[in-house]
Short mmCIF file of N, CA and C in Angstrom, two decimals:
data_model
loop_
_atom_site.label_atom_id
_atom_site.label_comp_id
_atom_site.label_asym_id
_atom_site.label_seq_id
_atom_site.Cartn_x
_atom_site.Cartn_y
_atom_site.Cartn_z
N UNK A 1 66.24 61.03 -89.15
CA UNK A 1 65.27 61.30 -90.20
C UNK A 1 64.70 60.01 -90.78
N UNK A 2 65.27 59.00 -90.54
CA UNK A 2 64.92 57.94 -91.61
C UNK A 2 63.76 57.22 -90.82
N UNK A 3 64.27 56.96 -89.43
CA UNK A 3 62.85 56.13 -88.33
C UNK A 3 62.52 57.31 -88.31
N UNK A 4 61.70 58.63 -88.04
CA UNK A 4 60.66 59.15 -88.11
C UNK A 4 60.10 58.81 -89.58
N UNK A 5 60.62 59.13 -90.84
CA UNK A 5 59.80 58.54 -91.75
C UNK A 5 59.99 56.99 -92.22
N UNK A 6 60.54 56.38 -90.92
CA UNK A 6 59.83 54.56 -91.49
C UNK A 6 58.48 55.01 -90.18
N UNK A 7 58.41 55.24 -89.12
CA UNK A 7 57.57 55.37 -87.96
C UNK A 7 55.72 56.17 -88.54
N UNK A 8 56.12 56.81 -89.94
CA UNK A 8 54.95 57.28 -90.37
C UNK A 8 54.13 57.02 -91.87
N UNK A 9 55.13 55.38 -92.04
CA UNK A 9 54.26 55.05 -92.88
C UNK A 9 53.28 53.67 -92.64
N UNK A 10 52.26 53.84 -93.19
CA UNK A 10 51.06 53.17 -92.70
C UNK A 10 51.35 51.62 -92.73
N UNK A 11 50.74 51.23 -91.76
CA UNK A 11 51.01 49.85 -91.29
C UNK A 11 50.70 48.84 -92.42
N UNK A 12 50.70 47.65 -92.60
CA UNK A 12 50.46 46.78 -93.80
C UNK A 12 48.63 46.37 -92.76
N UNK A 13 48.12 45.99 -94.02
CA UNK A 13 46.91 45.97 -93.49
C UNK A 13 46.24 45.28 -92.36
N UNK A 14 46.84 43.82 -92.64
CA UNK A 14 46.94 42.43 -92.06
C UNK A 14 47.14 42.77 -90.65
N UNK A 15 48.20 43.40 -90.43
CA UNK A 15 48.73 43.78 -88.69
C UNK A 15 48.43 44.81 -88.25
N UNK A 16 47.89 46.08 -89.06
CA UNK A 16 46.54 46.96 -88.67
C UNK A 16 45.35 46.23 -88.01
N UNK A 17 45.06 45.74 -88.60
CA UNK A 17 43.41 44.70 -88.53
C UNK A 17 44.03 44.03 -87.07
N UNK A 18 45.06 43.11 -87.18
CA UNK A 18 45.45 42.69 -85.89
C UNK A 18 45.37 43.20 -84.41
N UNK A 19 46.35 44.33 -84.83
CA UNK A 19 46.60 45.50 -83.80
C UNK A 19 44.81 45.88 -83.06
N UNK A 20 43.90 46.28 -84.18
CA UNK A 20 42.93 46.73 -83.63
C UNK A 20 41.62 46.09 -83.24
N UNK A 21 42.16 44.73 -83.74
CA UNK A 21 41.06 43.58 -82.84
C UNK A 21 41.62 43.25 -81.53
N UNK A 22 43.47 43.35 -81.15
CA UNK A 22 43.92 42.86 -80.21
C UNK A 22 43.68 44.30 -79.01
N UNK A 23 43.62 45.50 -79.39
CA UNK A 23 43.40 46.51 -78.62
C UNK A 23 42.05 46.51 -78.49
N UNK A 24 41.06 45.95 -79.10
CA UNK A 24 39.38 46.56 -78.57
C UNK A 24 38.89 44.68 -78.32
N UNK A 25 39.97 44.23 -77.90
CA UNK A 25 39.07 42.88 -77.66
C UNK A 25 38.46 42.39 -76.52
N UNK A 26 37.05 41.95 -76.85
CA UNK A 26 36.31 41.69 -75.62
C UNK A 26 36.09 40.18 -76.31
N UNK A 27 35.94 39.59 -74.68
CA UNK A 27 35.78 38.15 -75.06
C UNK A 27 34.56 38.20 -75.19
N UNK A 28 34.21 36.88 -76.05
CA UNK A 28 32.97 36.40 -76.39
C UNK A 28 32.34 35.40 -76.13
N UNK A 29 31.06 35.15 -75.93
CA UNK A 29 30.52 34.00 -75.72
C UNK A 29 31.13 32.51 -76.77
N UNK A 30 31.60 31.72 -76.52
CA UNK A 30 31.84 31.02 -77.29
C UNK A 30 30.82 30.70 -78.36
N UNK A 31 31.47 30.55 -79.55
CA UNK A 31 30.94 29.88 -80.82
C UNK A 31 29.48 31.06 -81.09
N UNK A 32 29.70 32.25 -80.60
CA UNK A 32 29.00 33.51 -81.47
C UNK A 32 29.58 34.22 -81.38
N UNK A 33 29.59 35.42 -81.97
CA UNK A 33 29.86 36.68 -82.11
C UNK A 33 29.29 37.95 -81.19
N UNK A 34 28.73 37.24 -79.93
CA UNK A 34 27.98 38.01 -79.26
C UNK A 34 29.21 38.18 -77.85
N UNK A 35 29.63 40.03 -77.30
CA UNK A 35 29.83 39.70 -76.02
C UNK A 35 29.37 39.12 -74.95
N UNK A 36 30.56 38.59 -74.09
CA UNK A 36 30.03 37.49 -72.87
C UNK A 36 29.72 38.78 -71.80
N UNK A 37 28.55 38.81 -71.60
CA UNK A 37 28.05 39.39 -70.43
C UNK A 37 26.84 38.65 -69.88
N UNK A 38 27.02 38.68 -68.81
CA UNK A 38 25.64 38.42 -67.73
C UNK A 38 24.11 38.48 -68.64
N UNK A 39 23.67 39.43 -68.84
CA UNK A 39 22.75 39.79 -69.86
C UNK A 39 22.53 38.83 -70.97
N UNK A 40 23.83 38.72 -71.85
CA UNK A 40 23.85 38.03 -73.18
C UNK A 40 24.05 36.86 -72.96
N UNK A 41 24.69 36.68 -72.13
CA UNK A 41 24.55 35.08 -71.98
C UNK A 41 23.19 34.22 -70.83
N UNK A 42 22.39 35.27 -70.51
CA UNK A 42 21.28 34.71 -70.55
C UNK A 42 19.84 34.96 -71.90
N UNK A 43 20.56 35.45 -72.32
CA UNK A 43 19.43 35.25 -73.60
C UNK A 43 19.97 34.12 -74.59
N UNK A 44 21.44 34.11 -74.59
CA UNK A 44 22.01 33.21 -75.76
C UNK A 44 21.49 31.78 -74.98
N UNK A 45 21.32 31.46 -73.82
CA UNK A 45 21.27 30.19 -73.10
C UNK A 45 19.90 30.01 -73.05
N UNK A 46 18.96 31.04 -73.21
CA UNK A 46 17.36 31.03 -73.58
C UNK A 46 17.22 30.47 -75.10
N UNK A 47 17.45 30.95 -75.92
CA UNK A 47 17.25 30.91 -77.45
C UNK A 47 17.99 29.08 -77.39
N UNK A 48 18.44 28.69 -76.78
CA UNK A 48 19.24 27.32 -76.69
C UNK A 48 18.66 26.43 -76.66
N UNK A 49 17.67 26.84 -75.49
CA UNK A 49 16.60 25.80 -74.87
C UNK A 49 15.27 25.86 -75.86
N UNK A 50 15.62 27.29 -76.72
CA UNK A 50 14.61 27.10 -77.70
C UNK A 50 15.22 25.86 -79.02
N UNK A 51 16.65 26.32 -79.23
CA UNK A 51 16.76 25.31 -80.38
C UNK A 51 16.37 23.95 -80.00
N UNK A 52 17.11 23.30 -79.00
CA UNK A 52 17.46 22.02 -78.31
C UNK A 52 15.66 21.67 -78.47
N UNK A 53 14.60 22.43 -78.33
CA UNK A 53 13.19 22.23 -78.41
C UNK A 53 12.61 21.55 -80.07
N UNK A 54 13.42 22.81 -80.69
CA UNK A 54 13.29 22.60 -81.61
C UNK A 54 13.49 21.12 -82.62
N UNK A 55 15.02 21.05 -82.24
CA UNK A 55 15.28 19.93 -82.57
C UNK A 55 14.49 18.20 -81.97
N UNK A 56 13.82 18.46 -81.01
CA UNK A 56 13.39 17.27 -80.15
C UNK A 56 11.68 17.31 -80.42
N UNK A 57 11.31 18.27 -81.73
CA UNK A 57 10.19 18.44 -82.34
C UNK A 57 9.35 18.48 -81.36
N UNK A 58 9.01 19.20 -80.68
CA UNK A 58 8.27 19.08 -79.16
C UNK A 58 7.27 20.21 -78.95
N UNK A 59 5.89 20.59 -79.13
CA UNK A 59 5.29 21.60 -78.93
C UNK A 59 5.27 21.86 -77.55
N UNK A 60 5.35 20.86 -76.68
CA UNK A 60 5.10 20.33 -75.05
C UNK A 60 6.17 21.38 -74.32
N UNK A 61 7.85 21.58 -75.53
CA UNK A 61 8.43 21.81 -74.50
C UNK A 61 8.80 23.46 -75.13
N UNK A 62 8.36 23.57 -76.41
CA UNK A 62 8.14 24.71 -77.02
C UNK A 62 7.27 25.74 -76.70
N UNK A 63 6.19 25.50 -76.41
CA UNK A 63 5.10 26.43 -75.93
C UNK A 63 5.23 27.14 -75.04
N UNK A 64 5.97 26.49 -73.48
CA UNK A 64 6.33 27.32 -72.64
C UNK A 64 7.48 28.41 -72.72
N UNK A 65 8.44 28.15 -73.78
CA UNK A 65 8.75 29.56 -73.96
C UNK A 65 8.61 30.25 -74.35
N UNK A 66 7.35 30.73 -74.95
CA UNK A 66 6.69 31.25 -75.77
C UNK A 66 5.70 32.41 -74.93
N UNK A 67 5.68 33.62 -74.53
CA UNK A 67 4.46 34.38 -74.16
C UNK A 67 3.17 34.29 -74.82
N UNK A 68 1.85 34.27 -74.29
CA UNK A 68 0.64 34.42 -74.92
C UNK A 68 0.30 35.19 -75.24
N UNK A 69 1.45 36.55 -75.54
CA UNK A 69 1.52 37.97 -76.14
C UNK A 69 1.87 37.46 -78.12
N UNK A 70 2.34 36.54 -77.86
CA UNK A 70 2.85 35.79 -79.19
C UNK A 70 2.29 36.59 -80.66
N UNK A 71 2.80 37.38 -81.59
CA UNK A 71 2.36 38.00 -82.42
C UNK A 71 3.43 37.99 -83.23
N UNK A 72 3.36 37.17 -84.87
CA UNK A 72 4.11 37.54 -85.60
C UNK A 72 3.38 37.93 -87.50
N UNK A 73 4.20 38.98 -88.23
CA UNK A 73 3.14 39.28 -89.04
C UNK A 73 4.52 38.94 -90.08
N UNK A 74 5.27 37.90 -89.93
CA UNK A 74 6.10 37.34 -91.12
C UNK A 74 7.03 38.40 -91.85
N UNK A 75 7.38 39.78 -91.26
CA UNK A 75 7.70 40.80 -91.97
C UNK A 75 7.24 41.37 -93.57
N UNK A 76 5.98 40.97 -93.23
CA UNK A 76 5.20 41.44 -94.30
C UNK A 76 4.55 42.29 -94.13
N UNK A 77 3.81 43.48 -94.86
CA UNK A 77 2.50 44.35 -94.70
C UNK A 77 1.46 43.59 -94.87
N UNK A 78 1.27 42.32 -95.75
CA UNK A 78 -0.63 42.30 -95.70
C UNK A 78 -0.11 41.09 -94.19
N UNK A 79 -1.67 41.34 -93.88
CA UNK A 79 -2.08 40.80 -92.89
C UNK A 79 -2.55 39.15 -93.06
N UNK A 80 -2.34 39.00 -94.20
CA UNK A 80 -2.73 37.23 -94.37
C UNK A 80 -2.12 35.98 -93.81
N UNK A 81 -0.38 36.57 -93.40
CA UNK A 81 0.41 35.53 -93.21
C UNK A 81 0.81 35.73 -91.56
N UNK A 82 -0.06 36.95 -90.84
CA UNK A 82 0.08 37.14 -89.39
C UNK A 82 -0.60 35.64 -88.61
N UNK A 83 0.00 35.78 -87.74
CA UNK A 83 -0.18 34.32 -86.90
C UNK A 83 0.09 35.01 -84.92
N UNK A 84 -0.84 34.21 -84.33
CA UNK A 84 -0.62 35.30 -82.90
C UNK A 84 -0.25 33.42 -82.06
N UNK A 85 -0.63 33.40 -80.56
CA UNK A 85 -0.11 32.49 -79.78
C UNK A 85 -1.04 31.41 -80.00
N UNK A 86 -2.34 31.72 -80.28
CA UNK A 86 -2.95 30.21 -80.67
C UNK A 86 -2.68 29.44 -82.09
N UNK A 87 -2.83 30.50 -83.09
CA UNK A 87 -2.06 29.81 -84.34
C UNK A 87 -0.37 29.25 -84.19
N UNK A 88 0.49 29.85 -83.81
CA UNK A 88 1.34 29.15 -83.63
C UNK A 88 1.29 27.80 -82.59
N UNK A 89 0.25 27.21 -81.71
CA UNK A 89 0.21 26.04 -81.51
C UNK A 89 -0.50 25.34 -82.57
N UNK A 90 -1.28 25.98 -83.00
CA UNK A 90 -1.89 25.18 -84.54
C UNK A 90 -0.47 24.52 -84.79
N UNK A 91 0.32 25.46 -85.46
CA UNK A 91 1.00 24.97 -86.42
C UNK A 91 2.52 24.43 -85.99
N UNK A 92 2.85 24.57 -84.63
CA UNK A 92 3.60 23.23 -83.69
C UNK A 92 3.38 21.88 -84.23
N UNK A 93 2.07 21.76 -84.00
CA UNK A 93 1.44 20.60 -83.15
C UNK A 93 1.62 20.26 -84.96
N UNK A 94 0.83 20.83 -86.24
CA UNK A 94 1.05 20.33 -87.40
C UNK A 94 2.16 19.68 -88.34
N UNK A 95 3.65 20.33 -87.90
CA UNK A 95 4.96 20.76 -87.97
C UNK A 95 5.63 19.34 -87.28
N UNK A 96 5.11 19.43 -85.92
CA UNK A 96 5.38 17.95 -85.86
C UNK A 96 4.96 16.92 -85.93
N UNK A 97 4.35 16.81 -86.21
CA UNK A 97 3.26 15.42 -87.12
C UNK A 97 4.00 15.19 -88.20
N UNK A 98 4.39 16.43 -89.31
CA UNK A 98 5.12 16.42 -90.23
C UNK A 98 6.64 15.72 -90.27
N UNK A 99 6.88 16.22 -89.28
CA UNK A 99 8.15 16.35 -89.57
C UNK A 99 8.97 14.93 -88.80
N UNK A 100 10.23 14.39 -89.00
CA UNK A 100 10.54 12.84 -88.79
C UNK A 100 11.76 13.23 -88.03
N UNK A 101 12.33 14.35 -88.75
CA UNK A 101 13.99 14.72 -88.05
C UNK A 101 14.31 15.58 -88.14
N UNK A 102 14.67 16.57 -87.02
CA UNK A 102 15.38 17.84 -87.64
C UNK A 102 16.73 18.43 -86.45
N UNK A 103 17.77 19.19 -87.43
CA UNK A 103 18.76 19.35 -87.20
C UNK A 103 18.81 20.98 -87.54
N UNK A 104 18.91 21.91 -86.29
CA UNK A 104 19.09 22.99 -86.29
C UNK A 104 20.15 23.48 -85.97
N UNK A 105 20.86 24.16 -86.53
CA UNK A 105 22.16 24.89 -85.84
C UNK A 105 22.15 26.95 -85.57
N UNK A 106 22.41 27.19 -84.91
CA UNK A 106 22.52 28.32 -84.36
C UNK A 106 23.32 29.46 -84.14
N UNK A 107 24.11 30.26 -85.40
CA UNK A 107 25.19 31.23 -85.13
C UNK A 107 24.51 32.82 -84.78
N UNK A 108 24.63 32.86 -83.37
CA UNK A 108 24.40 34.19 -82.77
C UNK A 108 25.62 34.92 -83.06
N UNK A 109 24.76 36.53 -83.50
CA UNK A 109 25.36 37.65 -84.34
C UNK A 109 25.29 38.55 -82.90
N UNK A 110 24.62 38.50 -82.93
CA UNK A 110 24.01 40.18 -81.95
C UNK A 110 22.93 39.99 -81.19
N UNK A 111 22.77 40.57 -79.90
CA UNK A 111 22.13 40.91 -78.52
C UNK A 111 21.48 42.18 -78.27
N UNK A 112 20.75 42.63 -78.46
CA UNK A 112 20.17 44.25 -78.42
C UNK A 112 19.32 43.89 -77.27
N UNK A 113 19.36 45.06 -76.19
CA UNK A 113 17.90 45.44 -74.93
C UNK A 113 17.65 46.77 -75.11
N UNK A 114 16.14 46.39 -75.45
CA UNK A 114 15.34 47.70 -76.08
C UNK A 114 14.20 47.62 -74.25
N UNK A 115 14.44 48.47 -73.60
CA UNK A 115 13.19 48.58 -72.72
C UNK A 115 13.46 46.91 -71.66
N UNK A 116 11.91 46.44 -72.24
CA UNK A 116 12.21 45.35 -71.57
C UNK A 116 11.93 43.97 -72.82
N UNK A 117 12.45 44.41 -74.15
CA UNK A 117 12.87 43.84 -75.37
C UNK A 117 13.77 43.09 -75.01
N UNK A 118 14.15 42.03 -75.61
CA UNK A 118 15.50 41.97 -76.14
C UNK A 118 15.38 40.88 -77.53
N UNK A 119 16.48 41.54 -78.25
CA UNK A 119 15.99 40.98 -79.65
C UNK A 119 17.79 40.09 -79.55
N UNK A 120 17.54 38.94 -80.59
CA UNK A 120 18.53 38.21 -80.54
C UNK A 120 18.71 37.91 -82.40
N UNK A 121 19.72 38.39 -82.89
CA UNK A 121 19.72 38.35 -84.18
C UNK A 121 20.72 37.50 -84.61
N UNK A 122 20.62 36.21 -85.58
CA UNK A 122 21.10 35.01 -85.55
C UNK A 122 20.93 34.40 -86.76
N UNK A 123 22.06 33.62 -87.36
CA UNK A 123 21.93 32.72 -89.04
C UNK A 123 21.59 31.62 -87.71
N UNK A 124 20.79 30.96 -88.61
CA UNK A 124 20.43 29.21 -88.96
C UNK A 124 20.39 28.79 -89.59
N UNK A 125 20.68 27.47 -89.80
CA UNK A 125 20.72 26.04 -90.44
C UNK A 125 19.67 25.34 -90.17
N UNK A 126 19.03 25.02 -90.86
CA UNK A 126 18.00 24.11 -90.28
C UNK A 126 17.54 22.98 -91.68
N UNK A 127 18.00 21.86 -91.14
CA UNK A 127 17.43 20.80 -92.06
C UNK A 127 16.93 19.74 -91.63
N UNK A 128 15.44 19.13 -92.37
CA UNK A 128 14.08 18.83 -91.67
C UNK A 128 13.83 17.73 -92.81
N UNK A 129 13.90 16.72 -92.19
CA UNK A 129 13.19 15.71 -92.52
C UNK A 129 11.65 15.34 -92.38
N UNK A 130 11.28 15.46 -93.65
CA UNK A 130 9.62 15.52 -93.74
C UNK A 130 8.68 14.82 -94.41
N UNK A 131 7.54 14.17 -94.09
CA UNK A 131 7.28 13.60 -94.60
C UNK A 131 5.85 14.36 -95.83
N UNK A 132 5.78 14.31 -97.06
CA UNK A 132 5.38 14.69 -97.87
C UNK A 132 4.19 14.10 -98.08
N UNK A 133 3.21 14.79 -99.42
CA UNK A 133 2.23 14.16 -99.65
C UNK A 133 2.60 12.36 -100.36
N UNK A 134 1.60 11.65 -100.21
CA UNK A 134 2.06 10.46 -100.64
C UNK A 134 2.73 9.85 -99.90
N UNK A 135 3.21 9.85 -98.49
CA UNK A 135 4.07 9.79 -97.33
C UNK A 135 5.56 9.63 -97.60
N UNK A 136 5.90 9.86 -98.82
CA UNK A 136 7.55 10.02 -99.18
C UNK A 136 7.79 10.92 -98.25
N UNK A 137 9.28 10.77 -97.67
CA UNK A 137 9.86 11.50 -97.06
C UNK A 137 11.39 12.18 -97.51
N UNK A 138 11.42 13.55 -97.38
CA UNK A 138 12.83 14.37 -97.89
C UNK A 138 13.01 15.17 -97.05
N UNK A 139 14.37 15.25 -97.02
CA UNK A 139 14.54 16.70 -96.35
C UNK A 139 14.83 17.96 -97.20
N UNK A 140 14.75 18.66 -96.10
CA UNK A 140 14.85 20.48 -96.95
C UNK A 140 15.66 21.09 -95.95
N UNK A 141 16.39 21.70 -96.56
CA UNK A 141 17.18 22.80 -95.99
C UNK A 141 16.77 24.03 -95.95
N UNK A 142 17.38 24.95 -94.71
CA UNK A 142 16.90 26.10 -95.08
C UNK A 142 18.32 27.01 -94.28
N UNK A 143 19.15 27.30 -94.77
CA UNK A 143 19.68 29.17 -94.40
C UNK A 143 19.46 30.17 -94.47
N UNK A 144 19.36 31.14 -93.15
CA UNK A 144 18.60 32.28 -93.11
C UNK A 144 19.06 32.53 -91.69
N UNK A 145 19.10 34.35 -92.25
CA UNK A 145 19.02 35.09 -90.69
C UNK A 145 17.53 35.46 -90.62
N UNK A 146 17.83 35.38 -88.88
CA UNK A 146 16.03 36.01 -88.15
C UNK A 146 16.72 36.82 -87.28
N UNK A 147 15.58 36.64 -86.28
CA UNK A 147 15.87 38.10 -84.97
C UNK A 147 14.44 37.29 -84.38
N UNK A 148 15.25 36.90 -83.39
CA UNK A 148 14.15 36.52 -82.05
C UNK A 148 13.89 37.67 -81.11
N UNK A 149 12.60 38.20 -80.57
CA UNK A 149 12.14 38.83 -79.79
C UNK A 149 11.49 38.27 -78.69
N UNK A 150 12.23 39.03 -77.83
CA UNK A 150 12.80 38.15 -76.28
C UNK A 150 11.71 39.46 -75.72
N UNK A 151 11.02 39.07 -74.13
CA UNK A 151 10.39 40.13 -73.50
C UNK A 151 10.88 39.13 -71.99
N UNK A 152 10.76 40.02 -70.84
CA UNK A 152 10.62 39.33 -69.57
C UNK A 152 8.89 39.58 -69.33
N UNK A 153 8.94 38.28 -68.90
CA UNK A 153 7.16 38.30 -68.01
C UNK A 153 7.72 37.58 -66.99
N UNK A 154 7.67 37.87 -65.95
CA UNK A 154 7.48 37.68 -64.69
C UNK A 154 8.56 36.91 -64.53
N UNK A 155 10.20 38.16 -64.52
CA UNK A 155 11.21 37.58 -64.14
C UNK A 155 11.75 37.02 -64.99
N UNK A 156 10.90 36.35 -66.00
CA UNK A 156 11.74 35.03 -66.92
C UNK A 156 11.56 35.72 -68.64
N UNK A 157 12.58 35.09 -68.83
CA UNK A 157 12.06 35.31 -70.61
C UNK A 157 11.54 34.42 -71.10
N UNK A 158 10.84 34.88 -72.35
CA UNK A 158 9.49 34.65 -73.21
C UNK A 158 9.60 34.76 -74.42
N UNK A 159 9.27 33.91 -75.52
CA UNK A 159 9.81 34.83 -77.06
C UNK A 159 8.56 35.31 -77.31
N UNK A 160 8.67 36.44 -77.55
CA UNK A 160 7.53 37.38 -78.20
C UNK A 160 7.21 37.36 -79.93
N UNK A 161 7.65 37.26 -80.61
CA UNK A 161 7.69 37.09 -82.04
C UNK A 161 9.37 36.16 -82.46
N UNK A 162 9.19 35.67 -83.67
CA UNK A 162 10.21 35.45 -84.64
C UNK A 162 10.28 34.46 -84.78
N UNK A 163 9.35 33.25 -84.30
CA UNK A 163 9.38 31.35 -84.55
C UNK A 163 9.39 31.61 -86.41
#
């Protein structure tokens, strides 16, 4: 009588939680939270070549991953702050003129394939050395989650919205 009722009282929380990360565990891509699959780890290794771009302030090497489907409307309703594939080279090419140094970092959350979507939802770090009016220069920080929208064109991926 006594181990059936030690056997039915509820586990302490700590080694619950344990128990049921160690029973449903799938490995992960290192240093995200995203499963390692074929799939995800070619989008996480896409979005890479986007940061690594990023950081090397480069429209040259930015643009090409970019589709000329390029449409983003800032998650806003009015239409003032929409920008499609030629404005976003506008504002590359402006961005880096601006800018002197920047340091992006990248924690991938989640991998979704919608069709022939794929959205990549992710915190960043990003701090940018810039040069200001008056040519003083500061940096700014910025933390924030986005969601990159990934499409294939011809075999390869493309970001469709979310710069």
């Amino acid at each position: 009588l006594v181990a059936v009722t030690a056997s039915r009282r509820p586990l302490g929380g700590a080694l619950a939680a344990t128990l049921a990360v160690a029973g449903c565990s799938v490995p992960l891509i290192p240093n995200t939270d995203v499963p390692d699959t074929h799939e995800n780890r070619t989008a996480v290794e896409f979005c890479e070549e986007y940061r690594h771009a990023v950081e090397a302030r480069s429209p040259a090497d930015l643009l090409p991953l970019v589709s000329e489907r390029y449409y983003d409307d800032n998650g806003t309703p009015s239409s003032d702050d929409d920008f499609d594939y030629d404005d976003l080279r506008e504002r590359l090419t402006a961005w880096a003129a601006e800018s002197i140094d920047v340091r992006y970092e990248i924690r991938y959350r989640r991998v979704t394939f919608r069709g022939d979507r794929v959205l990549v939802d992710y915190t960043y770090t990003g701090s940018f050395k810039i040069r200001g009016p008056d040519d003083e220069e500061r940096w700014e920080r910025r933390l924030r989650d986005n969601r990159i929208e990934l499409v294939y064109e011809n075999e390869e991926l493309r970001i469709l919205s979310g710069l």
